[in-house]
Amino acid sequence: MPSSVTHSTSGFSLMEAVLASSLMALGLAASVRLSMVSLSANQAIQNLDRASALAQNLGECWGVQTPVCLQQFDSTSELPPLSNPTQTTWRLTWEVSDVLISGAPSGSLQELRIKITWPEGDQMAELVWVKRRASTPSWVGS
């Protein structure tokens, strides 16, 4: 009796291995891209947080009117570029202006507009922060 030979195949074919390898490469490339975008977004958020803190600090200094703060505002309308550990250069400028109110004397309401700019990739990012301060009316007394 002739013996029947059965062929059993096991394992992967070359085509299956190539397809699996290409899918894995595509997944790894997407993962690397996602990591790069995540790092970039994290840096942008940290820069925005620092810019906001700088603006708030300058705005609070304007509000308390201590001699040190007044000297800072009298010296110039711009702070020199500040640097930090990430080597981002911050440029702070501000402008104090009177807000006109009908029936009120000039200077009774002032507005501080702080603008902070910093490099973000190939462009310049900016944050504008506005704070208002009213003077004490003369009828309140000293």
mmCIF file with all atom_site columns, C-alpha atoms in Angstrom:
data_model
loop_
_atom_site.group_PDB
_atom_site.id
_atom_site.type_symbol
_atom_site.label_atom_id
_atom_site.label_alt_id
_atom_site.label_comp_id
_atom_site.label_asym_id
_atom_site.label_entity_id
_atom_site.label_seq_id
_atom_site.pdbx_PDB_ins_code
_atom_site.Cartn_x
_atom_site.Cartn_y
_atom_site.Cartn_z
_atom_site.occupancy
_atom_site.B_iso_or_equiv
_atom_site.pdbx_formal_charge
_atom_site.auth_seq_id
_atom_site.auth_comp_id
_atom_site.auth_asym_id
_atom_site.auth_atom_id
_atom_site.pdbx_PDB_model_num
ATOM 1   C CA . MET A 1 1   ? 0.000   0.000   0.000  1.00 0.00 ? 1   MET A CA 1
ATOM 2   C CA . PRO A 1 2   ? 1.314   3.257   -0.896 1.00 0.00 ? 2   PRO A CA 1
ATOM 3   C CA . SER A 1 3   ? 1.715   5.588   1.977  1.00 0.00 ? 3   SER A CA 1
ATOM 4   C CA . SER A 1 4   ? 0.060   8.914   1.689  1.00 0.00 ? 4   SER A CA 1
ATOM 5   C CA . VAL A 1 5   ? 2.201   11.887  2.444  1.00 0.00 ? 5   VAL A CA 1
ATOM 6   C CA . THR A 1 6   ? 0.545   14.866  4.029  1.00 0.00 ? 6   THR A CA 1
ATOM 7   C CA . HIS A 1 7   ? 2.135   18.238  3.928  1.00 0.00 ? 7   HIS A CA 1
ATOM 8   C CA . SER A 1 8   ? 1.647   20.421  6.927  1.00 0.00 ? 8   SER A CA 1
ATOM 9   C CA . THR A 1 9   ? 2.722   24.023  6.837  1.00 0.00 ? 9   THR A CA 1
ATOM 10  C CA . SER A 1 10  ? 3.532   25.963  9.956  1.00 0.00 ? 10  SER A CA 1
ATOM 11  C CA . GLY A 1 11  ? 5.137   29.319  10.588 1.00 0.00 ? 11  GLY A CA 1
ATOM 12  C CA . PHE A 1 12  ? 4.987   32.522  8.574  1.00 0.00 ? 12  PHE A CA 1
ATOM 13  C CA . SER A 1 13  ? 5.403   33.090  4.907  1.00 0.00 ? 13  SER A CA 1
ATOM 14  C CA . LEU A 1 14  ? 7.707   35.786  3.645  1.00 0.00 ? 14  LEU A CA 1
ATOM 15  C CA . MET A 1 15  ? 4.757   37.974  2.666  1.00 0.00 ? 15  MET A CA 1
ATOM 16  C CA . GLU A 1 16  ? 3.267   37.791  6.166  1.00 0.00 ? 16  GLU A CA 1
ATOM 17  C CA . ALA A 1 17  ? 6.596   38.727  7.742  1.00 0.00 ? 17  ALA A CA 1
ATOM 18  C CA . VAL A 1 18  ? 7.019   41.739  5.427  1.00 0.00 ? 18  VAL A CA 1
ATOM 19  C CA . LEU A 1 19  ? 3.481   42.938  6.134  1.00 0.00 ? 19  LEU A CA 1
ATOM 20  C CA . ALA A 1 20  ? 3.920   42.583  9.901  1.00 0.00 ? 20  ALA A CA 1
ATOM 21  C CA . SER A 1 21  ? 7.262   44.402  9.799  1.00 0.00 ? 21  SER A CA 1
ATOM 22  C CA . SER A 1 22  ? 5.855   47.283  7.760  1.00 0.00 ? 22  SER A CA 1
ATOM 23  C CA . LEU A 1 23  ? 2.896   47.684  10.130 1.00 0.00 ? 23  LEU A CA 1
ATOM 24  C CA . MET A 1 24  ? 5.241   47.729  13.106 1.00 0.00 ? 24  MET A CA 1
ATOM 25  C CA . ALA A 1 25  ? 7.479   50.334  11.425 1.00 0.00 ? 25  ALA A CA 1
ATOM 26  C CA . LEU A 1 26  ? 4.447   52.515  10.681 1.00 0.00 ? 26  LEU A CA 1
ATOM 27  C CA . GLY A 1 27  ? 3.305   52.260  14.308 1.00 0.00 ? 27  GLY A CA 1
ATOM 28  C CA . LEU A 1 28  ? 6.749   53.160  15.639 1.00 0.00 ? 28  LEU A CA 1
ATOM 29  C CA . ALA A 1 29  ? 7.001   56.157  13.300 1.00 0.00 ? 29  ALA A CA 1
ATOM 30  C CA . ALA A 1 30  ? 3.592   57.406  14.459 1.00 0.00 ? 30  ALA A CA 1
ATOM 31  C CA . SER A 1 31  ? 4.627   56.943  18.081 1.00 0.00 ? 31  SER A CA 1
ATOM 32  C CA . VAL A 1 32  ? 7.823   58.970  17.582 1.00 0.00 ? 32  VAL A CA 1
ATOM 33  C CA . ARG A 1 33  ? 5.861   61.743  15.816 1.00 0.00 ? 33  ARG A CA 1
ATOM 34  C CA . LEU A 1 34  ? 3.303   61.848  18.632 1.00 0.00 ? 34  LEU A CA 1
ATOM 35  C CA . SER A 1 35  ? 6.086   62.129  21.203 1.00 0.00 ? 35  SER A CA 1
ATOM 36  C CA . MET A 1 36  ? 7.685   65.033  19.321 1.00 0.00 ? 36  MET A CA 1
ATOM 37  C CA . VAL A 1 37  ? 4.376   66.906  19.043 1.00 0.00 ? 37  VAL A CA 1
ATOM 38  C CA . SER A 1 38  ? 3.693   66.283  22.730 1.00 0.00 ? 38  SER A CA 1
ATOM 39  C CA . LEU A 1 39  ? 7.100   67.664  23.754 1.00 0.00 ? 39  LEU A CA 1
ATOM 40  C CA . SER A 1 40  ? 6.608   70.737  21.569 1.00 0.00 ? 40  SER A CA 1
ATOM 41  C CA . ALA A 1 41  ? 3.138   71.404  23.012 1.00 0.00 ? 41  ALA A CA 1
ATOM 42  C CA . ASN A 1 42  ? 4.480   70.958  26.540 1.00 0.00 ? 42  ASN A CA 1
ATOM 43  C CA . GLN A 1 43  ? 7.222   73.534  25.900 1.00 0.00 ? 43  GLN A CA 1
ATOM 44  C CA . ALA A 1 44  ? 4.698   75.981  24.427 1.00 0.00 ? 44  ALA A CA 1
ATOM 45  C CA . ILE A 1 45  ? 2.461   75.623  27.497 1.00 0.00 ? 45  ILE A CA 1
ATOM 46  C CA . GLN A 1 46  ? 5.408   76.175  29.834 1.00 0.00 ? 46  GLN A CA 1
ATOM 47  C CA . ASN A 1 47  ? 6.382   79.320  27.907 1.00 0.00 ? 47  ASN A CA 1
ATOM 48  C CA . LEU A 1 48  ? 2.821   80.654  28.057 1.00 0.00 ? 48  LEU A CA 1
ATOM 49  C CA . ASP A 1 49  ? 2.714   79.929  31.789 1.00 0.00 ? 49  ASP A CA 1
ATOM 50  C CA . ARG A 1 50  ? 5.999   81.809  32.349 1.00 0.00 ? 50  ARG A CA 1
ATOM 51  C CA . ALA A 1 51  ? 4.817   84.747  30.249 1.00 0.00 ? 51  ALA A CA 1
ATOM 52  C CA . SER A 1 52  ? 1.595   84.918  32.225 1.00 0.00 ? 52  SER A CA 1
ATOM 53  C CA . ALA A 1 53  ? 3.515   84.860  35.515 1.00 0.00 ? 53  ALA A CA 1
ATOM 54  C CA . LEU A 1 54  ? 5.816   87.661  34.322 1.00 0.00 ? 54  LEU A CA 1
ATOM 55  C CA . ALA A 1 55  ? 2.830   89.781  33.271 1.00 0.00 ? 55  ALA A CA 1
ATOM 56  C CA . GLN A 1 56  ? 0.990   89.144  36.521 1.00 0.00 ? 56  GLN A CA 1
ATOM 57  C CA . ASN A 1 57  ? 4.090   90.024  38.538 1.00 0.00 ? 57  ASN A CA 1
ATOM 58  C CA . LEU A 1 58  ? 4.515   93.307  36.673 1.00 0.00 ? 58  LEU A CA 1
ATOM 59  C CA . GLY A 1 59  ? 0.792   94.072  36.985 1.00 0.00 ? 59  GLY A CA 1
ATOM 60  C CA . GLU A 1 60  ? 0.783   93.454  40.740 1.00 0.00 ? 60  GLU A CA 1
ATOM 61  C CA . CYS A 1 61  ? 3.848   95.622  41.101 1.00 0.00 ? 61  CYS A CA 1
ATOM 62  C CA . TRP A 1 62  ? 1.977   98.426  39.299 1.00 0.00 ? 62  TRP A CA 1
ATOM 63  C CA . GLY A 1 63  ? -0.972  97.984  41.641 1.00 0.00 ? 63  GLY A CA 1
ATOM 64  C CA . VAL A 1 64  ? 0.878   98.175  44.968 1.00 0.00 ? 64  VAL A CA 1
ATOM 65  C CA . GLN A 1 65  ? 2.852   101.338 44.155 1.00 0.00 ? 65  GLN A CA 1
ATOM 66  C CA . THR A 1 66  ? 5.897   100.588 46.333 1.00 0.00 ? 66  THR A CA 1
ATOM 67  C CA . PRO A 1 67  ? 9.022   102.697 45.711 1.00 0.00 ? 67  PRO A CA 1
ATOM 68  C CA . VAL A 1 68  ? 10.815  99.736  44.091 1.00 0.00 ? 68  VAL A CA 1
ATOM 69  C CA . CYS A 1 69  ? 7.898   99.145  41.734 1.00 0.00 ? 69  CYS A CA 1
ATOM 70  C CA . LEU A 1 70  ? 7.494   102.823 40.885 1.00 0.00 ? 70  LEU A CA 1
ATOM 71  C CA . GLN A 1 71  ? 11.194  103.010 40.053 1.00 0.00 ? 71  GLN A CA 1
ATOM 72  C CA . GLN A 1 72  ? 10.799  100.047 37.718 1.00 0.00 ? 72  GLN A CA 1
ATOM 73  C CA . PHE A 1 73  ? 7.964   101.768 35.855 1.00 0.00 ? 73  PHE A CA 1
ATOM 74  C CA . ASP A 1 74  ? 9.677   105.170 35.791 1.00 0.00 ? 74  ASP A CA 1
ATOM 75  C CA . SER A 1 75  ? 12.945  103.856 34.391 1.00 0.00 ? 75  SER A CA 1
ATOM 76  C CA . THR A 1 76  ? 11.734  102.709 30.978 1.00 0.00 ? 76  THR A CA 1
ATOM 77  C CA . SER A 1 77  ? 8.725   101.362 29.160 1.00 0.00 ? 77  SER A CA 1
ATOM 78  C CA . GLU A 1 78  ? 10.566  98.140  28.414 1.00 0.00 ? 78  GLU A CA 1
ATOM 79  C CA . LEU A 1 79  ? 12.486  95.608  30.412 1.00 0.00 ? 79  LEU A CA 1
ATOM 80  C CA . PRO A 1 80  ? 15.662  94.192  28.911 1.00 0.00 ? 80  PRO A CA 1
ATOM 81  C CA . PRO A 1 81  ? 15.309  90.694  27.466 1.00 0.00 ? 81  PRO A CA 1
ATOM 82  C CA . LEU A 1 82  ? 15.123  88.134  30.241 1.00 0.00 ? 82  LEU A CA 1
ATOM 83  C CA . SER A 1 83  ? 16.559  84.676  29.840 1.00 0.00 ? 83  SER A CA 1
ATOM 84  C CA . ASN A 1 84  ? 15.807  81.490  31.704 1.00 0.00 ? 84  ASN A CA 1
ATOM 85  C CA . PRO A 1 85  ? 17.173  77.944  31.904 1.00 0.00 ? 85  PRO A CA 1
ATOM 86  C CA . THR A 1 86  ? 15.450  76.989  28.632 1.00 0.00 ? 86  THR A CA 1
ATOM 87  C CA . GLN A 1 87  ? 17.244  79.877  26.900 1.00 0.00 ? 87  GLN A CA 1
ATOM 88  C CA . THR A 1 88  ? 13.973  81.530  25.868 1.00 0.00 ? 88  THR A CA 1
ATOM 89  C CA . THR A 1 89  ? 14.350  85.295  25.556 1.00 0.00 ? 89  THR A CA 1
ATOM 90  C CA . TRP A 1 90  ? 11.376  87.246  26.903 1.00 0.00 ? 90  TRP A CA 1
ATOM 91  C CA . ARG A 1 91  ? 10.692  90.834  25.885 1.00 0.00 ? 91  ARG A CA 1
ATOM 92  C CA . LEU A 1 92  ? 8.376   92.810  28.153 1.00 0.00 ? 92  LEU A CA 1
ATOM 93  C CA . THR A 1 93  ? 6.878   96.130  27.098 1.00 0.00 ? 93  THR A CA 1
ATOM 94  C CA . TRP A 1 94  ? 4.093   98.097  28.701 1.00 0.00 ? 94  TRP A CA 1
ATOM 95  C CA . GLU A 1 95  ? 2.070   101.218 28.274 1.00 0.00 ? 95  GLU A CA 1
ATOM 96  C CA . VAL A 1 96  ? 0.106   103.126 30.898 1.00 0.00 ? 96  VAL A CA 1
ATOM 97  C CA . SER A 1 97  ? -2.787  105.180 29.554 1.00 0.00 ? 97  SER A CA 1
ATOM 98  C CA . ASP A 1 98  ? -5.728  107.102 30.963 1.00 0.00 ? 98  ASP A CA 1
ATOM 99  C CA . VAL A 1 99  ? -9.200  105.732 30.354 1.00 0.00 ? 99  VAL A CA 1
ATOM 100 C CA . LEU A 1 100 ? -11.558 108.609 29.724 1.00 0.00 ? 100 LEU A CA 1
ATOM 101 C CA . ILE A 1 101 ? -14.793 108.538 31.688 1.00 0.00 ? 101 ILE A CA 1
ATOM 102 C CA . SER A 1 102 ? -17.398 111.223 31.131 1.00 0.00 ? 102 SER A CA 1
ATOM 103 C CA . GLY A 1 103 ? -17.815 113.392 34.205 1.00 0.00 ? 103 GLY A CA 1
ATOM 104 C CA . ALA A 1 104 ? -14.635 112.114 35.876 1.00 0.00 ? 104 ALA A CA 1
ATOM 105 C CA . PRO A 1 105 ? -11.353 114.011 36.026 1.00 0.00 ? 105 PRO A CA 1
ATOM 106 C CA . SER A 1 106 ? -8.524  112.895 33.758 1.00 0.00 ? 106 SER A CA 1
ATOM 107 C CA . GLY A 1 107 ? -6.369  110.209 35.322 1.00 0.00 ? 107 GLY A CA 1
ATOM 108 C CA . SER A 1 108 ? -9.089  108.800 37.571 1.00 0.00 ? 108 SER A CA 1
ATOM 109 C CA . LEU A 1 109 ? -8.874  105.460 35.758 1.00 0.00 ? 109 LEU A CA 1
ATOM 110 C CA . GLN A 1 110 ? -5.651  104.143 34.282 1.00 0.00 ? 110 GLN A CA 1
ATOM 111 C CA . GLU A 1 111 ? -4.973  101.087 32.176 1.00 0.00 ? 111 GLU A CA 1
ATOM 112 C CA . LEU A 1 112 ? -1.735  99.107  32.079 1.00 0.00 ? 112 LEU A CA 1
ATOM 113 C CA . ARG A 1 113 ? -1.227  97.079  28.907 1.00 0.00 ? 113 ARG A CA 1
ATOM 114 C CA . ILE A 1 114 ? 1.639   94.591  29.177 1.00 0.00 ? 114 ILE A CA 1
ATOM 115 C CA . LYS A 1 115 ? 2.911   92.808  26.084 1.00 0.00 ? 115 LYS A CA 1
ATOM 116 C CA . ILE A 1 116 ? 5.303   89.882  26.378 1.00 0.00 ? 116 ILE A CA 1
ATOM 117 C CA . THR A 1 117 ? 6.876   88.318  23.310 1.00 0.00 ? 117 THR A CA 1
ATOM 118 C CA . TRP A 1 118 ? 9.120   85.278  22.961 1.00 0.00 ? 118 TRP A CA 1
ATOM 119 C CA . PRO A 1 119 ? 10.319  83.039  20.129 1.00 0.00 ? 119 PRO A CA 1
ATOM 120 C CA . GLU A 1 120 ? 8.183   79.963  19.517 1.00 0.00 ? 120 GLU A CA 1
ATOM 121 C CA . GLY A 1 121 ? 9.693   77.875  16.745 1.00 0.00 ? 121 GLY A CA 1
ATOM 122 C CA . ASP A 1 122 ? 9.969   80.011  13.605 1.00 0.00 ? 122 ASP A CA 1
ATOM 123 C CA . GLN A 1 123 ? 7.493   82.631  14.851 1.00 0.00 ? 123 GLN A CA 1
ATOM 124 C CA . MET A 1 124 ? 7.155   85.068  17.728 1.00 0.00 ? 124 MET A CA 1
ATOM 125 C CA . ALA A 1 125 ? 4.458   84.306  20.297 1.00 0.00 ? 125 ALA A CA 1
ATOM 126 C CA . GLU A 1 126 ? 2.906   87.061  22.356 1.00 0.00 ? 126 GLU A CA 1
ATOM 127 C CA . LEU A 1 127 ? 0.739   87.539  25.402 1.00 0.00 ? 127 LEU A CA 1
ATOM 128 C CA . VAL A 1 128 ? -1.129  90.768  26.078 1.00 0.00 ? 128 VAL A CA 1
ATOM 129 C CA . TRP A 1 129 ? -2.256  91.368  29.640 1.00 0.00 ? 129 TRP A CA 1
ATOM 130 C CA . VAL A 1 130 ? -4.439  94.323  30.673 1.00 0.00 ? 130 VAL A CA 1
ATOM 131 C CA . LYS A 1 131 ? -5.030  95.699  34.173 1.00 0.00 ? 131 LYS A CA 1
ATOM 132 C CA . ARG A 1 132 ? -6.946  98.784  35.265 1.00 0.00 ? 132 ARG A CA 1
ATOM 133 C CA . ARG A 1 133 ? -6.527  100.909 38.368 1.00 0.00 ? 133 ARG A CA 1
ATOM 134 C CA . ALA A 1 134 ? -8.798  103.628 39.685 1.00 0.00 ? 134 ALA A CA 1
ATOM 135 C CA . SER A 1 135 ? -7.445  106.517 41.723 1.00 0.00 ? 135 SER A CA 1
ATOM 136 C CA . THR A 1 136 ? -8.897  107.281 45.127 1.00 0.00 ? 136 THR A CA 1
ATOM 137 C CA . PRO A 1 137 ? -11.540 110.004 44.841 1.00 0.00 ? 137 PRO A CA 1
ATOM 138 C CA . SER A 1 138 ? -10.708 113.305 46.550 1.00 0.00 ? 138 SER A CA 1
ATOM 139 C CA . TRP A 1 139 ? -13.814 113.122 48.766 1.00 0.00 ? 139 TRP A CA 1
ATOM 140 C CA . VAL A 1 140 ? -12.421 110.006 50.519 1.00 0.00 ? 140 VAL A CA 1
ATOM 141 C CA . GLY A 1 141 ? -9.721  112.035 52.218 1.00 0.00 ? 141 GLY A CA 1
ATOM 142 C CA . SER A 1 142 ? -6.156  111.184 53.034 1.00 0.00 ? 142 SER A CA 1
#
